[in-house]
Short mmCIF file of C-alpha atoms and ligand atoms in Angstrom, two decimals:
data_model
loop_
_atom_site.label_atom_id
_atom_site.label_comp_id
_atom_site.label_asym_id
_atom_site.label_seq_id
_atom_site.Cartn_x
_atom_site.Cartn_y
_atom_site.Cartn_z
CA MET A 1 13.19 29.21 44.79
CA LEU A 2 13.10 28.13 41.25
CA LYS A 3 9.92 28.90 39.04
CA VAL A 4 9.71 26.33 36.49
CA LEU A 5 7.39 25.53 33.49
CA LEU A 6 7.52 21.84 32.87
CA ILE A 7 6.05 21.26 29.06
CA ALA A 8 4.01 18.42 27.92
CA GLY A 9 2.28 17.99 24.96
CA ALA A 10 1.86 14.47 23.57
CA ARG A 11 1.40 11.22 24.92
CA PRO A 12 5.09 10.09 25.67
CA ASN A 13 5.45 13.22 27.29
CA PHE A 14 3.53 12.64 30.40
CA MET A 15 5.32 9.83 31.86
CA LYS A 16 8.56 12.06 31.75
CA ILE A 17 7.18 15.05 33.19
CA ALA A 18 5.46 12.95 36.02
CA PRO A 19 8.24 12.25 38.17
CA ILE A 20 10.00 15.67 37.71
CA TYR A 21 6.72 17.39 38.92
CA ALA A 22 6.56 14.99 41.79
CA GLU A 23 10.25 15.61 42.82
CA MET A 24 9.74 19.30 42.81
CA LYS A 25 6.46 19.21 44.74
CA ARG A 26 8.66 17.17 47.32
CA ARG A 27 11.17 19.90 47.37
CA PRO A 28 8.98 23.26 47.83
CA ARG A 29 11.58 25.49 49.21
CA GLU A 30 13.73 24.89 45.90
CA PHE A 31 11.17 24.64 43.34
CA ALA A 32 7.79 26.17 42.04
CA PRO A 33 6.92 23.89 39.15
CA ARG A 34 3.90 24.62 36.66
CA ILE A 35 2.52 22.35 34.07
CA VAL A 36 1.78 23.47 30.65
CA HIS A 37 0.02 21.23 28.17
CA THR A 38 -0.03 22.40 24.59
CA GLY A 39 -2.95 20.16 23.56
CA GLN A 40 -0.74 18.28 20.86
CA HIS A 41 -2.60 15.36 22.15
CA TYR A 42 -6.12 15.82 23.41
CA ASP A 43 -8.34 12.77 23.49
CA ALA A 44 -9.12 11.55 26.56
CA ALA A 45 -7.45 8.20 25.99
CA MET A 46 -4.25 9.91 24.92
CA SER A 47 -4.06 12.55 27.57
CA ASP A 48 -6.34 12.86 30.48
CA GLN A 49 -6.26 9.29 31.19
CA PHE A 50 -2.38 9.53 31.59
CA PHE A 51 -2.76 12.57 34.00
CA ASP A 52 -4.99 10.19 36.02
CA ASP A 53 -2.69 7.32 35.85
CA LEU A 54 0.35 9.41 36.66
CA GLY A 55 -1.05 11.47 39.35
CA ILE A 56 -0.20 14.57 37.78
CA PRO A 57 -2.64 17.53 38.41
CA ARG A 58 -4.47 19.26 35.76
CA PRO A 59 -2.28 21.43 33.61
CA ASP A 60 -1.91 24.91 35.13
CA ILE A 61 -1.89 26.22 31.70
CA SER A 62 -3.69 24.69 28.77
CA LEU A 63 -2.74 26.02 25.13
CA GLY A 64 -5.36 23.71 23.42
CA VAL A 65 -3.46 23.66 20.21
CA GLY A 66 -4.68 20.16 18.90
CA SER A 67 -3.79 18.30 15.72
CA ALA A 68 -2.66 20.09 12.12
CA SER A 69 0.13 19.84 9.90
CA HIS A 70 3.75 20.04 11.09
CA ALA A 71 4.09 23.52 10.17
CA VAL A 72 0.86 24.70 11.49
CA GLN A 73 1.07 22.72 14.83
CA THR A 74 4.67 23.99 15.71
CA ALA A 75 3.71 27.68 14.89
CA LYS A 76 0.66 27.35 16.96
CA ILE A 77 2.07 26.14 20.00
CA MET A 78 4.70 28.81 19.46
CA THR A 79 2.23 31.63 19.13
CA GLU A 80 0.24 30.44 22.24
CA PHE A 81 3.09 29.92 24.40
CA GLU A 82 4.84 33.09 23.98
CA PRO A 83 2.42 35.25 25.83
CA VAL A 84 2.56 32.45 28.80
CA LEU A 85 6.11 32.63 28.90
CA LEU A 86 6.14 36.48 28.83
CA GLU A 87 3.58 36.52 31.98
CA GLN A 88 5.03 33.74 33.81
CA LYS A 89 8.77 34.49 33.61
CA PRO A 90 9.96 31.22 34.87
CA ASP A 91 13.52 30.74 35.90
CA TRP A 92 13.59 27.59 33.87
CA VAL A 93 11.44 25.92 31.06
CA VAL A 94 11.81 22.00 30.93
CA VAL A 95 11.00 20.31 27.76
CA VAL A 96 11.26 16.46 27.33
CA GLY A 97 11.51 14.15 24.32
CA ASP A 98 11.30 14.96 20.75
CA VAL A 99 7.59 15.89 19.83
CA ASN A 100 6.69 19.21 18.19
CA SER A 101 5.68 20.56 21.66
CA THR A 102 9.19 20.02 22.65
CA ILE A 103 11.19 22.38 19.99
CA ALA A 104 8.24 24.81 19.50
CA CYS A 105 8.51 25.73 23.67
CA ALA A 106 12.10 25.41 23.23
CA LEU A 107 12.35 27.79 20.23
CA VAL A 108 10.31 30.46 21.98
CA CYS A 109 12.69 30.19 25.19
CA SER A 110 15.51 30.81 23.22
CA LYS A 111 13.99 33.83 21.27
CA LEU A 112 13.23 35.34 24.43
CA GLY A 113 16.31 34.57 26.52
CA VAL A 114 14.72 32.12 29.04
CA LYS A 115 16.79 29.33 30.10
CA VAL A 116 15.61 25.77 28.77
CA ALA A 117 16.56 22.25 29.74
CA HIS A 118 15.92 19.44 27.36
CA VAL A 119 15.26 16.31 29.34
CA GLU A 120 16.30 13.05 27.12
CA ALA A 121 18.84 14.99 25.16
CA GLY A 122 21.44 13.66 22.74
CA LEU A 123 19.53 10.64 21.22
CA ARG A 124 20.07 10.13 17.54
CA SER A 125 18.64 8.11 14.98
CA ARG A 126 20.75 9.63 12.20
CA ASP A 127 17.57 9.54 10.09
CA ARG A 128 16.36 12.82 9.25
CA THR A 129 13.36 12.03 7.35
CA MET A 130 11.79 11.33 11.11
CA PRO A 131 10.35 14.34 12.33
CA GLU A 132 11.57 13.51 15.67
CA GLU A 133 15.02 13.48 14.86
CA VAL A 134 14.83 17.06 13.45
CA ASN A 135 13.10 18.14 16.79
CA ARG A 136 15.88 16.30 18.52
CA ILE A 137 18.70 17.96 16.86
CA LEU A 138 17.15 21.50 17.01
CA THR A 139 16.08 21.36 20.61
CA ASP A 140 19.37 20.28 21.54
CA ALA A 141 21.34 23.03 19.78
CA ILE A 142 19.13 25.73 21.42
CA SER A 143 18.91 24.41 24.97
CA ASP A 144 20.87 25.59 27.82
CA LEU A 145 20.93 22.48 29.74
CA LEU A 146 21.17 18.77 27.91
CA LEU A 147 20.23 16.07 30.26
CA THR A 148 20.84 12.63 29.09
CA THR A 149 19.68 9.08 29.45
CA SER A 150 22.56 7.33 28.28
CA GLN A 151 26.36 7.87 27.60
CA ASP A 152 26.14 7.50 23.80
CA ALA A 153 23.82 10.71 23.81
CA ASP A 154 26.79 12.43 25.67
CA GLU A 155 28.99 11.49 22.93
CA ASN A 156 26.63 12.28 20.17
CA LEU A 157 26.18 15.93 21.48
CA LYS A 158 29.99 16.35 21.99
CA GLU A 159 30.43 15.22 18.48
CA GLU A 160 27.98 18.00 17.52
CA GLY A 161 30.18 20.64 19.34
CA VAL A 162 28.18 21.03 22.39
CA ALA A 163 30.18 22.41 25.06
CA PRO A 164 30.77 19.74 27.72
CA GLU A 165 29.60 21.76 30.76
CA LYS A 166 26.00 22.04 29.19
CA ILE A 167 25.61 17.92 29.17
CA ARG A 168 24.68 16.19 32.17
CA PHE A 169 24.05 12.37 32.37
CA VAL A 170 21.25 12.01 34.66
CA GLY A 171 19.59 8.78 33.47
CA ASN A 172 16.06 8.02 32.46
CA VAL A 173 12.92 9.99 34.18
CA MET A 174 10.78 7.52 32.24
CA ILE A 175 12.04 4.57 34.12
CA ASP A 176 11.25 6.31 37.13
CA SER A 177 7.58 6.23 36.18
CA LEU A 178 7.83 2.62 35.40
CA LYS A 179 9.03 1.72 38.63
CA GLU A 180 6.84 3.95 40.61
CA HIS A 181 3.64 2.48 39.17
CA LEU A 182 4.56 -1.49 38.79
CA LYS A 183 2.52 -2.11 41.74
CA ALA A 184 -0.58 -0.17 40.77
CA ALA A 185 -0.49 -2.10 37.46
CA GLU A 186 -0.61 -5.40 39.26
CA ARG A 187 -3.92 -4.28 40.36
CA SER A 188 -5.17 -3.41 37.03
CA ASP A 189 -7.61 -6.04 35.40
CA ALA A 190 -6.63 -5.04 31.77
CA ARG A 191 -5.30 -8.57 30.95
CA GLU A 192 -8.81 -10.13 32.10
CA ARG A 193 -10.79 -7.52 30.52
CA LEU A 194 -8.99 -8.06 27.32
CA GLY A 195 -9.01 -11.92 27.61
CA LEU A 196 -5.42 -12.53 27.75
CA GLY A 197 -5.15 -15.64 29.56
CA GLY A 198 -2.04 -17.60 27.91
CA GLU A 199 0.69 -16.42 25.91
CA TYR A 200 0.49 -13.36 23.85
CA GLY A 201 2.40 -10.71 22.15
CA VAL A 202 1.90 -6.97 22.02
CA VAL A 203 2.06 -4.73 19.22
CA THR A 204 2.08 -0.75 18.67
CA LEU A 205 2.62 1.05 15.56
CA HIS A 206 2.41 4.74 15.01
CA ARG A 207 5.37 6.02 12.96
CA PRO A 208 4.39 8.06 9.87
CA SER A 209 6.95 5.88 8.05
CA ASN A 210 5.21 2.53 8.88
CA VAL A 211 1.64 3.58 9.09
CA ASP A 212 1.20 6.41 6.48
CA ASP A 213 2.02 4.13 3.32
CA LYS A 214 -0.41 1.30 2.49
CA VAL A 215 2.09 -1.17 1.06
CA THR A 216 4.23 -0.97 4.14
CA LEU A 217 1.43 -1.16 6.65
CA SER A 218 0.01 -4.00 4.70
CA GLY A 219 3.12 -5.50 4.95
CA ILE A 220 3.73 -5.35 8.50
CA LEU A 221 0.16 -6.34 9.49
CA GLY A 222 0.51 -9.52 7.05
CA ALA A 223 3.63 -10.40 8.88
CA LEU A 224 2.24 -9.84 12.26
CA GLY A 225 -1.04 -11.85 11.00
CA SER A 226 1.45 -14.94 10.28
CA VAL A 227 2.99 -14.35 13.68
CA SER A 228 -0.41 -14.48 15.37
CA GLU A 229 -1.42 -17.84 14.41
CA ARG A 230 1.55 -18.95 16.94
CA LEU A 231 1.16 -16.13 19.40
CA PRO A 232 -2.15 -14.30 19.61
CA ILE A 233 -1.63 -10.54 19.45
CA ILE A 234 -3.12 -7.70 21.14
CA PHE A 235 -2.70 -4.22 19.39
CA PRO A 236 -3.72 -0.96 21.20
CA VAL A 237 -4.34 1.20 18.10
CA HIS A 238 -2.91 4.90 17.89
CA PRO A 239 -5.44 7.21 16.22
CA ARG A 240 -3.12 7.82 13.40
CA THR A 241 -2.88 4.13 12.67
CA ARG A 242 -6.56 3.49 13.11
CA LYS A 243 -7.51 6.18 10.56
CA ASN A 244 -4.99 4.42 8.13
CA ILE A 245 -6.41 1.13 8.61
CA ASP A 246 -9.66 2.18 7.81
CA GLU A 247 -8.63 4.20 4.88
CA PHE A 248 -6.66 1.53 3.19
CA ARG A 249 -9.33 -1.26 3.98
CA LEU A 250 -6.91 -3.23 5.94
CA ASN A 251 -9.62 -4.36 8.50
CA ASP A 252 -10.06 -7.53 6.62
CA LEU A 253 -6.59 -8.60 7.04
CA ILE A 254 -6.69 -8.39 10.71
CA GLU A 255 -10.01 -9.96 10.94
CA ARG A 256 -8.61 -13.01 9.21
CA SER A 257 -5.54 -13.01 11.77
CA ASN A 258 -5.34 -13.62 15.61
CA ILE A 259 -4.56 -10.00 16.10
CA ARG A 260 -7.26 -8.04 18.07
CA LEU A 261 -7.14 -4.34 17.96
CA THR A 262 -8.11 -2.19 21.17
CA ASP A 263 -8.57 1.40 21.64
CA PRO A 264 -5.22 2.95 23.06
CA LEU A 265 -4.62 1.97 26.64
CA GLY A 266 -3.94 4.30 29.69
CA TYR A 267 -0.59 4.02 31.13
CA ILE A 268 -1.50 1.40 34.05
CA ASP A 269 -3.44 -0.90 31.90
CA PHE A 270 -0.80 -0.90 29.27
CA LEU A 271 2.00 -1.45 31.66
CA ARG A 272 -0.29 -4.37 33.09
CA VAL A 273 -0.56 -5.69 29.63
CA TYR A 274 3.00 -5.43 28.20
CA SER A 275 4.59 -6.51 31.32
CA GLY A 276 3.11 -9.87 30.83
CA ALA A 277 3.87 -10.21 27.12
CA LYS A 278 6.11 -13.00 25.60
CA LEU A 279 7.32 -10.58 22.97
CA VAL A 280 6.56 -7.22 22.03
CA LEU A 281 6.79 -5.74 18.37
CA THR A 282 6.91 -1.89 18.16
CA ASP A 283 8.04 1.24 16.52
CA SER A 284 7.75 3.08 19.67
CA GLY A 285 10.83 4.82 21.32
CA GLY A 286 9.88 4.58 25.12
CA LEU A 287 8.75 1.08 24.76
CA GLN A 288 12.04 -0.18 23.57
CA GLU A 289 13.47 1.28 26.87
CA GLU A 290 10.44 0.03 28.97
CA THR A 291 10.85 -3.62 27.69
CA THR A 292 14.56 -3.48 28.31
CA VAL A 293 14.14 -2.77 31.96
CA LEU A 294 11.57 -5.33 32.38
CA GLY A 295 13.67 -7.85 30.47
CA ILE A 296 10.93 -8.51 27.95
CA PRO A 297 11.98 -9.41 24.27
CA CYS A 298 11.25 -6.49 22.15
CA LEU A 299 11.47 -6.40 18.23
CA THR A 300 11.53 -2.76 16.96
CA LEU A 301 10.23 -2.60 13.44
CA ARG A 302 12.25 0.16 12.34
CA HIS A 303 15.46 0.45 10.44
CA ASN A 304 17.19 2.57 13.02
CA THR A 305 16.86 3.53 16.48
CA GLU A 306 17.93 6.48 18.54
CA ARG A 307 18.24 4.18 21.56
CA PRO A 308 21.23 1.85 20.65
CA VAL A 309 21.92 1.09 24.29
CA THR A 310 18.58 -1.11 24.50
CA ILE A 311 20.48 -3.18 22.06
CA GLU A 312 23.81 -3.21 23.37
CA MET A 313 22.62 -4.07 26.68
CA GLY A 314 18.78 -4.70 26.71
CA THR A 315 16.23 -6.91 24.90
CA ASN A 316 15.74 -5.01 21.80
CA VAL A 317 16.34 -6.22 18.37
CA LEU A 318 16.28 -3.96 15.16
CA VAL A 319 14.31 -5.54 12.73
CA GLY A 320 13.08 -3.38 10.01
CA THR A 321 9.84 -3.58 8.14
CA ASP A 322 10.50 -6.32 5.68
CA PRO A 323 7.79 -8.77 6.29
CA GLU A 324 10.14 -11.72 5.94
CA LYS A 325 12.60 -10.46 8.31
CA ILE A 326 9.78 -9.70 10.84
CA LYS A 327 8.42 -13.43 10.90
CA THR A 328 12.21 -14.75 11.23
CA ALA A 329 12.93 -12.56 13.83
CA ALA A 330 9.74 -13.42 15.75
CA TRP A 331 10.39 -17.06 15.26
CA ASP A 332 13.92 -16.42 16.66
CA ALA A 333 12.78 -14.74 19.55
CA LEU A 334 10.04 -17.31 20.29
CA ASN A 335 12.10 -20.15 19.92
CA SER A 336 15.32 -18.99 21.65
CA SER A 337 15.69 -18.32 25.45
CA ILE A 338 15.76 -14.62 26.48
CA LYS A 339 18.61 -12.60 25.29
CA ASN A 340 20.95 -12.14 28.36
CA ALA A 341 20.05 -8.52 29.05
CA SER A 342 21.01 -5.81 31.72
CA ILE A 343 19.63 -2.61 32.82
CA PRO A 344 21.81 0.57 31.58
CA PRO A 345 23.26 2.91 34.05
CA LEU A 346 21.19 5.29 36.03
CA TRP A 347 18.00 3.90 34.82
CA ASP A 348 17.33 3.27 38.54
CA GLY A 349 14.16 5.11 39.19
CA ARG A 350 15.69 8.09 40.87
CA ALA A 351 16.49 10.30 37.55
CA ALA A 352 13.86 12.94 38.31
CA GLY A 353 16.04 13.79 41.61
CA ARG A 354 19.12 14.15 39.52
CA VAL A 355 17.26 16.59 37.02
CA CYS A 356 16.27 18.66 39.85
CA ASP A 357 19.76 18.89 41.48
CA GLU A 358 21.06 19.81 38.15
CA LEU A 359 18.51 22.60 37.63
CA LYS A 360 19.52 23.92 40.99
CA LYS A 361 23.08 23.78 40.15
C1 UD1 B 1 3.09 12.28 18.00
C2 UD1 B 1 4.82 12.71 18.12
C3 UD1 B 1 5.76 11.45 18.16
C4 UD1 B 1 5.13 10.64 19.24
C5 UD1 B 1 3.85 10.25 19.14
C6 UD1 B 1 3.25 9.65 20.16
C7 UD1 B 1 5.39 14.62 16.57
C8 UD1 B 1 6.05 15.00 15.42
N1 UD1 B 1 5.08 13.31 16.74
O1 UD1 B 1 2.90 11.67 16.98
O2 UD1 B 1 6.97 11.79 18.00
O3 UD1 B 1 5.77 9.43 19.23
O4 UD1 B 1 3.06 11.60 19.14
O5 UD1 B 1 1.65 9.29 20.26
O6 UD1 B 1 5.48 15.50 17.51
N2 UD1 B 1 -4.84 12.40 17.16
C9 UD1 B 1 -5.91 12.11 17.63
N3 UD1 B 1 -6.23 12.45 18.73
C10 UD1 B 1 -5.22 12.86 19.76
C11 UD1 B 1 -4.00 13.03 18.89
C12 UD1 B 1 -3.90 12.72 17.54
O7 UD1 B 1 -7.14 11.73 17.12
O8 UD1 B 1 -5.30 13.15 21.06
C13 UD1 B 1 -4.86 11.94 15.52
C14 UD1 B 1 -5.03 13.11 14.66
O9 UD1 B 1 -5.73 12.71 13.54
C15 UD1 B 1 -3.85 13.53 14.25
C16 UD1 B 1 -2.98 12.26 14.39
O10 UD1 B 1 -3.71 11.40 15.30
O11 UD1 B 1 -3.66 14.05 13.10
C17 UD1 B 1 -1.38 12.37 14.64
O12 UD1 B 1 -1.21 13.22 15.76
P1 UD1 B 1 0.07 13.94 15.76
O13 UD1 B 1 0.20 14.45 17.17
O14 UD1 B 1 0.27 14.79 14.53
O15 UD1 B 1 1.35 13.23 15.66
P2 UD1 B 1 1.54 11.52 16.33
O16 UD1 B 1 1.60 10.58 15.15
O17 UD1 B 1 0.45 11.18 17.38
#
């Protein structure tokens, strides 16, 4: 039996570990999984709600690290995780995605000679000013098993000199969670609670490059305000973004528009909300993939994406952050019929099974 530690730290990790944990629990003769929560995200709305919605039990081990600068947060996760690793002696540690918890735990494993598998390996935006890009490159460089969501990721890794036998194309575990919870989302009353009757758009923004600079953030919000005159917008706000809207005094800009801010939504409520949207505008990574699977037009307010398959095959359009370009892209999306999209290979709801099979091998 394989003893496995699954690492979860920030909101976008939870929907990736949930199906892997569930699959391991279905195969008790093969796997003994334990969940380690680093505490990178800690608010109920950013963490506990997701454990409840996704049916993940409370973490077996909580490191309680919390927010800090990149260096302090990463270092704290490492110092808290090292004794856990020495004590638990797992056969495998599984890290997911590209957050600080991902690289911090992978690095501890690498130094102690514990095998680490990276789920969602090989994605590259080729923009090293993005903290996540650095986390991705470094995590992949030290992981023993690189489990990829799309074939472009395999190519990226090979170009970086990774031995092909370390790379396994398993598909997208996040889509396992999406498919698993679509029915539950239909029962959510989130649309009614938020007064979303007719057509509406959904916005999420949290990238430091978009929300930490006043000029960029006010430009984006101004463009979204114009879009909202035609399509009312619901905007569940990430804590980082909320803080900056207040600090930059941009609340007026929003109040004058047809954009409605809400607190961050849980997994099920948010799925209910974006699955009914006419248009999604976002700088999230995961939402580019989720909208592709649901066939919802998505405008990505970034200059690059590590998920090109969502553009080539899916509903995603890379727009950037120029206010005029955002407006033009929104009008185009609202005026034209839906892009002829298809679902990328192995985004079939069964990726967690393949992750487990590869760990066994
Ligand atoms: C982190 C990830 C990012 C991911 C995002 C999803 C890194 C480098 N970044 O960014 O890749 O897309 O999570 O949300 O790992 N805060 C709270 N409550 C919380 C958590 C954070 O109020 O539960 C506030 C704190 O003021 C904190 C700020 O949000 O300083 C930013 O949090 P942090 O985890 O540092 O980065 P994110 O922007 O959330």
